[in-house]
Tab-separated table of C-alpha atoms in Angstrom:
chain	number	residue	atom	x	y	z
A	1	MET	CA	88.650	91.373	106.514
A	2	THR	CA	80.918	79.496	100.038
A	3	PHE	CA	78.154	76.936	100.109
A	4	GLY	CA	77.653	73.246	100.113
A	5	LEU	CA	77.783	70.357	102.554
A	6	LEU	CA	80.136	70.611	105.474
A	7	SER	CA	82.966	68.152	105.323
A	8	ARG	CA	84.504	66.842	108.498
A	9	PRO	CA	87.754	68.695	109.188
A	10	ALA	CA	91.041	66.911	109.209
A	11	PRO	CA	92.680	66.070	112.533
A	12	ARG	CA	94.139	69.061	114.252
A	13	ALA	CA	97.632	69.943	113.134
A	14	ALA	CA	99.959	72.833	113.668
A	15	LEU	CA	98.508	76.129	112.521
A	16	PRO	CA	99.846	77.386	109.187
A	17	GLY	CA	103.100	79.173	109.785
A	18	THR	CA	103.276	78.233	113.487
A	19	GLU	CA	106.424	76.134	113.233
A	20	ALA	CA	108.099	78.661	110.950
A	21	GLY	CA	107.125	81.535	113.259
A	22	GLU	CA	108.424	79.766	116.357
A	23	ALA	CA	111.646	78.827	114.585
A	24	ALA	CA	112.140	82.462	113.575
A	25	ALA	CA	111.542	83.566	117.179
A	26	ARG	CA	114.263	81.200	118.403
A	27	ALA	CA	116.679	81.947	115.583
A	28	PRO	CA	119.775	84.023	116.419
A	29	ARG	CA	120.039	87.526	115.041
A	30	ILE	CA	123.826	87.374	115.145
A	31	GLY	CA	126.100	84.714	113.677
A	32	ASN	CA	128.473	82.607	115.739
A	33	GLY	CA	131.465	84.025	113.899
A	34	ALA	CA	130.505	87.608	114.578
A	35	LEU	CA	129.708	86.715	118.180
A	36	SER	CA	133.120	85.108	118.749
A	37	GLY	CA	134.949	88.015	117.156
A	38	GLY	CA	132.973	90.573	119.132
A	39	LEU	CA	133.584	88.800	122.440
A	40	ALA	CA	137.295	88.491	121.781
A	41	LEU	CA	137.589	92.159	120.803
A	42	LEU	CA	135.552	93.422	123.751
A	43	THR	CA	137.508	91.232	126.175
A	44	ALA	CA	140.839	92.425	124.797
A	45	VAL	CA	139.835	96.075	125.066
A	46	ILE	CA	138.460	95.877	128.613
A	47	VAL	CA	141.302	93.711	129.935
A	48	SER	CA	143.875	96.059	128.410
A	49	LEU	CA	142.168	99.061	129.999
A	50	ASP	CA	141.993	97.192	133.299
A	51	VAL	CA	145.743	96.514	133.230
A	52	LEU	CA	146.511	100.129	132.376
A	53	ALA	CA	144.232	101.419	135.152
A	54	GLY	CA	146.009	99.342	137.770
A	55	ASN	CA	144.618	98.242	141.107
A	56	ASP	CA	142.901	101.550	141.778
A	57	LEU	CA	140.184	100.934	139.160
A	58	ARG	CA	138.973	97.468	138.235
A	59	LEU	CA	137.283	97.417	134.789
A	60	VAL	CA	136.964	93.662	134.220
A	61	PRO	CA	133.445	93.567	135.763
A	62	LEU	CA	132.333	95.634	132.775
A	63	LEU	CA	132.584	92.440	130.708
A	64	VAL	CA	129.124	91.488	132.022
A	65	VAL	CA	127.643	93.803	129.387
A	66	ALA	CA	128.624	91.233	126.745
A	67	PRO	CA	126.160	88.467	127.749
A	68	ALA	CA	123.543	91.151	128.437
A	69	LEU	CA	123.829	92.356	124.844
A	70	VAL	CA	123.894	88.820	123.455
A	71	SER	CA	120.667	88.039	125.376
A	72	VAL	CA	118.907	90.670	123.258
A	73	PHE	CA	120.075	89.443	119.865
A	74	GLY	CA	121.177	85.843	120.341
A	75	THR	CA	119.869	82.498	121.488
A	76	VAL	CA	119.960	81.034	124.976
A	77	GLY	CA	122.913	78.897	123.925
A	78	GLN	CA	124.830	81.873	122.583
A	79	THR	CA	124.128	83.837	125.768
A	80	ALA	CA	125.334	80.918	127.886
A	81	VAL	CA	128.536	80.712	125.848
A	82	ALA	CA	129.087	84.444	126.248
A	83	GLY	CA	128.484	84.133	129.986
A	84	ALA	CA	130.941	81.281	130.305
A	85	TRP	CA	133.524	83.258	128.326
A	86	VAL	CA	133.121	86.336	130.500
A	87	THR	CA	133.213	84.316	133.721
A	88	GLY	CA	136.384	82.576	132.601
A	89	ALA	CA	137.960	85.884	131.630
A	90	ALA	CA	137.078	87.324	135.036
A	91	VAL	CA	138.579	84.330	136.872
A	92	VAL	CA	141.824	84.433	134.880
A	93	THR	CA	142.187	88.202	135.174
A	94	ARG	CA	141.559	88.287	138.916
A	95	ALA	CA	143.955	85.419	139.470
A	96	ALA	CA	146.638	87.225	137.473
A	97	THR	CA	146.194	90.655	139.060
A	98	GLY	CA	145.878	89.359	142.589
A	99	GLY	CA	144.115	91.057	145.439
A	100	THR	CA	142.488	89.942	148.643
A	101	THR	CA	140.581	86.696	148.688
A	102	TRP	CA	137.341	88.561	149.324
A	103	ASP	CA	137.906	90.851	146.353
A	104	VAL	CA	138.581	87.921	144.055
A	105	ILE	CA	135.577	85.879	145.257
A	106	SER	CA	133.166	88.826	145.219
A	107	SER	CA	134.240	89.820	141.693
A	108	ILE	CA	133.810	86.290	140.355
A	109	VAL	CA	130.444	85.807	142.115
A	110	PHE	CA	129.170	89.138	140.766
A	111	THR	CA	130.218	88.232	137.221
A	112	LEU	CA	128.668	84.772	137.434
A	113	PHE	CA	125.405	86.145	138.841
A	114	ALA	CA	125.153	88.796	136.117
A	115	CYS	CA	125.794	86.181	133.427
A	116	LEU	CA	123.099	83.896	134.841
A	117	LEU	CA	120.652	86.804	134.812
A	118	SER	CA	121.481	87.427	131.154
A	119	VAL	CA	120.793	83.777	130.293
A	120	ALA	CA	117.471	83.888	132.173
A	121	ALA	CA	116.500	87.146	130.438
A	122	CYS	CA	117.284	85.617	127.041
A	123	ALA	CA	115.199	82.543	127.848
A	124	LEU	CA	112.249	84.761	128.815
A	125	ARG	CA	112.639	86.841	125.649
A	126	VAL	CA	112.661	83.779	123.413
A	127	ARG	CA	109.678	82.309	125.249
A	128	HIS	CA	107.717	85.546	124.858
A	129	ALA	CA	108.623	85.835	121.171
A	130	THR	CA	107.562	82.225	120.629
A	131	GLU	CA	104.191	82.845	122.269
A	132	ILE	CA	103.676	85.958	120.152
A	133	ALA	CA	104.497	83.959	117.009
A	134	ARG	CA	101.992	81.278	118.028
A	135	LEU	CA	99.267	83.847	118.715
A	136	ARG	CA	99.974	85.610	115.443
A	137	SER	CA	99.634	82.322	113.570
A	138	ALA	CA	96.271	81.811	115.272
A	139	ALA	CA	95.283	85.332	114.238
A	140	VAL	CA	96.214	84.531	110.639
A	141	ALA	CA	94.046	81.414	110.794
A	142	LEU	CA	91.171	83.497	112.181
A	143	GLN	CA	91.619	86.097	109.470
A	144	ARG	CA	91.235	83.403	106.820
A	145	GLN	CA	87.838	82.567	108.296
A	146	ILE	CA	86.680	86.190	108.600
A	147	LEU	CA	88.082	87.531	105.336
A	148	ARG	CA	88.906	85.010	102.643
A	149	PRO	CA	92.013	85.400	100.500
A	150	LEU	CA	91.472	87.100	97.165
A	151	PRO	CA	90.899	86.657	94.245
A	152	ILE	CA	87.668	84.663	94.529
A	153	PRO	CA	86.288	83.166	91.286
A	154	THR	CA	82.619	82.200	90.886
A	155	ASP	CA	80.414	81.181	87.969
A	156	GLN	CA	79.423	84.781	87.245
A	157	ILE	CA	82.398	86.948	88.268
A	158	THR	CA	85.981	86.989	89.445
A	159	ALA	CA	86.539	89.169	92.494
A	160	HIS	CA	90.001	90.642	92.907
A	161	GLY	CA	90.713	92.785	95.912
A	162	THR	CA	92.984	94.201	98.555
A	163	TYR	CA	92.622	94.684	102.281
A	164	THR	CA	94.821	96.825	104.545
A	165	PRO	CA	93.990	97.261	108.251
A	166	ILE	CA	94.701	100.593	109.915
A	167	GLU	CA	97.218	98.987	112.282
A	168	GLU	CA	100.078	96.974	110.821
A	169	ASP	CA	100.085	94.527	113.748
A	170	ARG	CA	96.333	93.916	113.454
A	171	LEU	CA	95.324	91.492	110.733
A	172	VAL	CA	91.612	92.236	110.839
A	173	GLY	CA	89.873	95.585	111.165
A	174	GLY	CA	86.348	96.932	110.854
A	175	ASP	CA	86.006	96.570	107.080
A	176	ILE	CA	84.414	93.400	105.709
A	177	TYR	CA	83.842	91.743	102.349
A	178	GLU	CA	82.599	88.418	101.068
A	179	VAL	CA	81.731	86.707	97.789
A	180	VAL	CA	79.258	83.807	97.814
A	181	GLN	CA	78.251	81.480	94.996
A	182	SER	CA	74.602	80.581	95.597
A	183	PRO	CA	71.827	78.780	93.697
A	184	TYR	CA	70.596	82.259	92.708
A	185	GLY	CA	73.924	83.509	91.352
A	186	THR	CA	76.809	85.304	92.997
A	187	ARG	CA	76.215	87.546	95.991
A	188	VAL	CA	78.835	90.100	97.027
A	189	ILE	CA	79.051	92.351	100.074
A	190	ILE	CA	81.459	95.041	101.138
A	191	GLY	CA	80.900	96.916	104.372
A	192	ASP	CA	82.342	99.152	107.037
A	193	VAL	CA	81.565	98.658	110.710
A	194	GLN	CA	81.275	101.779	112.820
A	195	GLY	CA	84.195	102.110	115.205
A	196	LYS	CA	87.372	100.141	115.716
A	197	GLY	CA	88.728	97.378	117.903
A	198	LEU	CA	87.492	93.929	118.856
A	199	PRO	CA	83.812	94.964	119.314
A	200	ALA	CA	83.745	96.246	115.727
A	201	ILE	CA	85.339	93.008	114.542
A	202	GLY	CA	82.651	91.067	116.401
A	203	VAL	CA	79.887	92.962	114.597
A	204	GLY	CA	81.643	92.399	111.286
A	205	PHE	CA	81.922	88.673	111.963
A	206	ALA	CA	78.191	88.550	112.772
A	207	VAL	CA	77.334	90.261	109.477
A	208	LEU	CA	79.584	87.934	107.493
A	209	GLY	CA	78.127	84.845	109.138
A	210	ALA	CA	74.599	86.001	108.387
A	211	PHE	CA	75.536	86.882	104.819
A	212	ARG	CA	77.123	83.510	104.101
A	213	GLU	CA	73.991	81.784	105.304
A	214	ALA	CA	71.368	84.116	103.816
A	215	ALA	CA	73.086	84.424	100.436
A	216	ILE	CA	72.490	80.729	99.869
A	217	ARG	CA	69.012	80.409	101.357
A	218	GLU	CA	67.250	83.628	100.349
A	219	PRO	CA	66.083	83.944	96.724
A	220	SER	CA	65.840	87.754	96.749
A	221	LEU	CA	68.606	90.234	97.460
A	222	THR	CA	66.397	92.326	99.749
A	223	ALA	CA	65.687	89.229	101.865
A	224	VAL	CA	69.435	88.720	102.210
A	225	VAL	CA	69.814	92.272	103.466
A	226	ASP	CA	66.938	91.775	105.902
A	227	ARG	CA	68.858	88.859	107.451
A	228	LEU	CA	71.895	91.093	107.793
A	229	GLU	CA	69.763	93.721	109.516
A	230	ASP	CA	68.536	91.071	111.955
A	231	ALA	CA	72.108	90.009	112.698
A	232	VAL	CA	73.242	93.555	113.529
A	233	THR	CA	70.104	94.137	115.619
A	234	ARG	CA	70.798	90.999	117.652
A	235	GLN	CA	74.432	91.995	118.073
A	236	ASN	CA	73.395	95.443	119.300
A	237	ALA	CA	70.903	93.929	121.731
A	238	PHE	CA	73.683	91.805	123.181
A	239	ALA	CA	75.954	94.859	123.324
A	240	ALA	CA	73.306	96.791	125.263
A	241	GLN	CA	73.095	93.974	127.821
A	242	THR	CA	76.850	93.911	128.318
A	243	GLY	CA	77.265	97.698	128.418
A	244	ASP	CA	79.045	97.896	125.080
A	245	THR	CA	78.382	100.455	122.349
A	246	GLU	CA	75.715	99.718	119.755
A	247	ARG	CA	77.033	99.948	116.209
A	248	PHE	CA	75.819	100.201	112.638
A	249	VAL	CA	77.318	98.895	109.412
A	250	THR	CA	77.320	100.591	106.043
A	251	ALA	CA	77.147	97.956	103.312
A	252	LEU	CA	76.731	97.508	99.593
A	253	VAL	CA	75.242	94.181	98.541
A	254	LEU	CA	75.266	93.029	94.916
A	255	GLY	CA	73.642	90.078	93.191
A	256	PHE	CA	74.802	88.616	89.850
A	257	ASP	CA	72.420	86.107	88.273
A	258	GLY	CA	73.065	83.633	85.496
A	259	ASP	CA	71.441	85.851	82.847
A	260	GLY	CA	73.935	88.686	83.290
A	261	ARG	CA	71.676	90.884	85.386
A	262	VAL	CA	73.153	92.770	88.337
A	263	ARG	CA	71.114	94.122	91.224
A	264	ALA	CA	72.275	96.203	94.175
A	265	VAL	CA	71.027	97.154	97.626
A	266	ASN	CA	72.868	100.104	99.095
A	267	CYS	CA	72.769	100.451	102.877
A	268	GLY	CA	74.414	103.832	103.339
A	269	HIS	CA	77.612	102.807	101.595
A	270	LEU	CA	79.771	104.587	99.045
A	271	LEU	CA	78.745	104.293	95.416
A	272	PRO	CA	80.813	101.839	93.362
A	273	ARG	CA	82.791	102.953	90.322
A	274	LEU	CA	82.511	101.479	86.840
A	275	LEU	CA	85.665	101.360	84.726
A	276	HIS	CA	84.866	100.740	81.061
A	277	ASP	CA	86.190	101.894	77.689
A	278	GLY	CA	88.854	104.045	79.332
A	279	VAL	CA	86.355	105.923	81.515
A	280	ALA	CA	85.763	105.679	85.277
A	281	VAL	CA	82.384	106.913	86.549
A	282	PRO	CA	80.315	106.529	89.739
A	283	VAL	CA	77.442	104.066	89.366
A	284	PRO	CA	74.195	106.051	89.767
A	285	LEU	CA	72.235	104.166	92.462
A	286	ARG	CA	69.027	106.061	93.130
A	287	HIS	CA	67.918	104.273	96.282
A	288	THR	CA	70.216	104.500	99.286
A	289	SER	CA	68.758	103.201	102.522
A	290	VAL	CA	69.988	103.528	106.103
A	291	PRO	CA	72.939	101.450	107.320
A	292	LEU	CA	72.451	98.005	108.799
A	293	GLY	CA	71.273	98.212	112.392
A	294	MET	CA	69.236	101.397	111.825
A	295	ALA	CA	66.208	100.106	109.898
A	296	GLU	CA	63.819	100.954	112.738
A	297	LEU	CA	64.708	104.629	112.270
A	298	SER	CA	63.392	104.640	108.687
A	299	ASN	CA	59.891	104.146	107.356
A	300	GLU	CA	61.139	103.068	103.924
A	301	GLY	CA	62.022	99.496	103.135
A	302	ARG	CA	65.202	98.572	101.336
A	303	THR	CA	64.995	98.308	97.548
A	304	ALA	CA	67.084	96.362	95.058
A	305	GLU	CA	67.816	98.208	91.841
A	306	ARG	CA	69.458	97.157	88.647
A	307	LEU	CA	72.808	98.496	87.506
A	308	ASP	CA	74.743	98.180	84.266
A	309	PHE	CA	77.823	95.974	84.211
A	310	PRO	CA	78.894	95.373	80.602
A	311	PRO	CA	81.340	92.593	79.671
A	312	GLY	CA	84.956	93.691	79.955
A	313	ALA	CA	84.141	96.365	82.530
A	314	THR	CA	85.522	96.491	86.074
A	315	LEU	CA	83.223	97.290	88.972
A	316	LEU	CA	85.126	98.804	91.876
A	317	MET	CA	83.709	98.584	95.414
A	318	PHE	CA	85.563	100.172	98.336
A	319	THR	CA	85.313	101.527	101.863
A	320	ASP	CA	85.861	105.083	103.065
A	321	GLY	CA	89.461	104.351	103.950
A	322	VAL	CA	90.089	105.140	100.267
A	323	THR	CA	88.072	108.346	99.836
A	324	GLU	CA	88.992	109.749	103.254
A	325	ALA	CA	92.736	109.244	102.918
A	326	ARG	CA	94.544	112.571	103.239
A	327	ASP	CA	97.872	114.003	102.243
A	328	ALA	CA	100.193	116.089	104.414
A	329	ASP	CA	98.104	119.212	103.684
A	330	GLY	CA	94.846	117.560	104.740
A	331	ARG	CA	93.412	117.177	101.232
A	332	PHE	CA	91.246	114.142	100.526
A	333	TYR	CA	92.319	111.517	98.034
A	334	PRO	CA	90.968	112.370	94.517
A	335	LEU	CA	89.707	108.874	93.715
A	336	ASP	CA	87.730	109.584	90.541
A	337	HIS	CA	90.539	111.628	89.016
A	338	ARG	CA	93.077	108.888	89.705
A	339	LEU	CA	90.823	106.060	88.485
A	340	SER	CA	90.481	107.714	85.096
A	341	ARG	CA	94.206	107.106	84.577
A	342	TRP	CA	93.859	103.379	85.147
A	343	ALA	CA	90.475	102.732	83.497
A	344	ARG	CA	91.976	100.520	80.771
A	345	ARG	CA	93.973	98.337	83.155
A	346	SER	CA	93.056	94.869	84.368
A	347	PRO	CA	91.315	94.576	87.760
A	348	GLN	CA	94.541	93.571	89.454
A	349	GLY	CA	96.383	96.360	87.667
A	350	VAL	CA	93.887	98.884	89.005
A	351	LEU	CA	94.268	97.524	92.531
A	352	ASP	CA	98.060	97.595	92.395
A	353	ALA	CA	98.077	101.169	91.101
A	354	LEU	CA	95.500	102.289	93.673
A	355	GLU	CA	97.328	100.695	96.585
A	356	HIS	CA	100.661	102.230	95.583
A	357	ASP	CA	99.120	105.641	94.901
A	358	LEU	CA	97.261	105.689	98.219
A	359	GLU	CA	100.449	104.889	100.103
A	360	GLU	CA	102.334	107.619	98.290
A	361	PHE	CA	99.520	110.194	98.607
A	362	SER	CA	99.073	109.687	102.367
A	363	GLY	CA	102.776	109.364	103.111
A	364	GLY	CA	102.158	105.974	104.671
A	365	VAL	CA	99.850	107.437	107.346
A	366	ARG	CA	96.735	105.295	107.736
A	367	ARG	CA	93.582	106.793	109.235
A	368	ASP	CA	91.186	103.947	108.504
A	369	ASP	CA	91.025	100.399	107.213
A	370	VAL	CA	91.049	100.034	103.435
A	371	ALA	CA	89.078	97.350	101.603
A	372	VAL	CA	88.680	97.330	97.825
A	373	LEU	CA	87.015	94.787	95.514
A	374	ALA	CA	87.469	94.857	91.753
A	375	LEU	CA	84.852	92.708	90.019
A	376	ARG	CA	84.830	91.504	86.420
A	377	ARG	CA	82.534	89.103	84.643
A	378	ALA	CA	84.035	85.637	84.552
A	379	THR	CA	84.895	84.008	81.253
A	380	SER	CA	84.266	80.319	80.732
A	381	ALA	CA	87.914	79.616	81.477
A	382	GLU	CA	87.829	81.574	84.753
A	383	ALA	CA	84.588	80.160	86.135
A	384	ALA	CA	85.250	77.916	89.102
A	385	ARG	CA	83.602	76.715	92.241
A	386	PRO	CA	84.769	78.545	95.373
A	387	VAL	CA	85.591	76.908	98.692
A	388	PRO	CA	82.455	76.265	100.792
A	389	ALA	CA	81.974	78.813	103.554
A	390	GLY	CA	80.823	76.105	105.911
A	391	HIS	CA	84.139	74.342	105.676
A	392	GLU	CA	85.978	77.545	106.585
A	393	ALA	CA	83.627	78.218	109.484
A	394	VAL	CA	84.313	74.745	110.857
A	395	GLY	CA	88.020	75.442	110.469
A	396	ALA	CA	87.714	78.572	112.597
A	397	ALA	CA	85.857	76.650	115.256
A	398	GLU	CA	88.550	73.987	115.260
A	399	VAL	CA	91.283	76.573	115.775
A	400	PHE	CA	89.732	78.040	118.900
A	401	SER	CA	88.064	74.956	120.347
A	402	GLY	CA	91.384	73.128	120.575
A	403	ARG	CA	90.202	70.024	118.705
């Protein structure tokens, strides 16, 4: 929930995972062997009960529950087979037990009609599941444009991280992050958009787009943040015109230059933590300005300040989904106490431990999105050029333009 020339995207192909998702939607949830055995057993039981009940109570029509159940778990073909089986069983049973012509015809017609309804219901279920799989694949493609997969290596740092939206069926929430390799070093942002839902995602996308552009063009970190402020202001102006709620974004923006210096601009965000030599401590940033979108309410300009980031240390950036997680008794998550246990671990080790501990502490109850970045200075072997942001932006446009 990234620079260079734009290359022309490849011809449109199936979205990643689309074919697999659609195949899974059409796949049966019950095997043919189990289906055959179940049909035979159910038919034997109902027919036996029908014979024992005599002409006063006809139970064979109850066989229509078989294709109805298969329509929920099986394929259209399996449901059709079950319907044919049940219809045949009804015809044979009625012919054997006798009765008036009207009784026989009405029983067979009822069974056939119920079986056809089961086949139609199965076809609609599979079609709906296929559409959901296709939309989810599109959502995955969109997520890759909004929030890039981690880790992200640059010339100055390697950014590991984790992202967990508040809703399991929503791939993108209100938390954002990005890492950009620019001519002025590596720029990193982590932020939290006020509110939830699609409007919050729209504001987050606007901030990320502005950051990817400004991080490359602007030589100073404060100028980058000014461009982000402009983006949120424009988004809020549009929201006011459409009757939507205006929002702000808390953000922490870092800059890593080629000489090892690190500068930070804090826009109302949580202080990062430094893990070094077995100790985890909050980074003392003295200047905290208002969140993005609220600059006109403050008379003070935003200031970039230097922070210490020694080699071998891990700099942890996170959103309030971590610090505001609660246990069953309503107690907040003790982040600093827990980090001290993992201060000697690798960045990925810290993230794995934090993610597992958060899940256990909160009992799996999520109250907010969780985004965490664990940064470490890159060694010569780890330094690599990241994927250009422009290329990913074009990819997102291709997905939703239908090209």
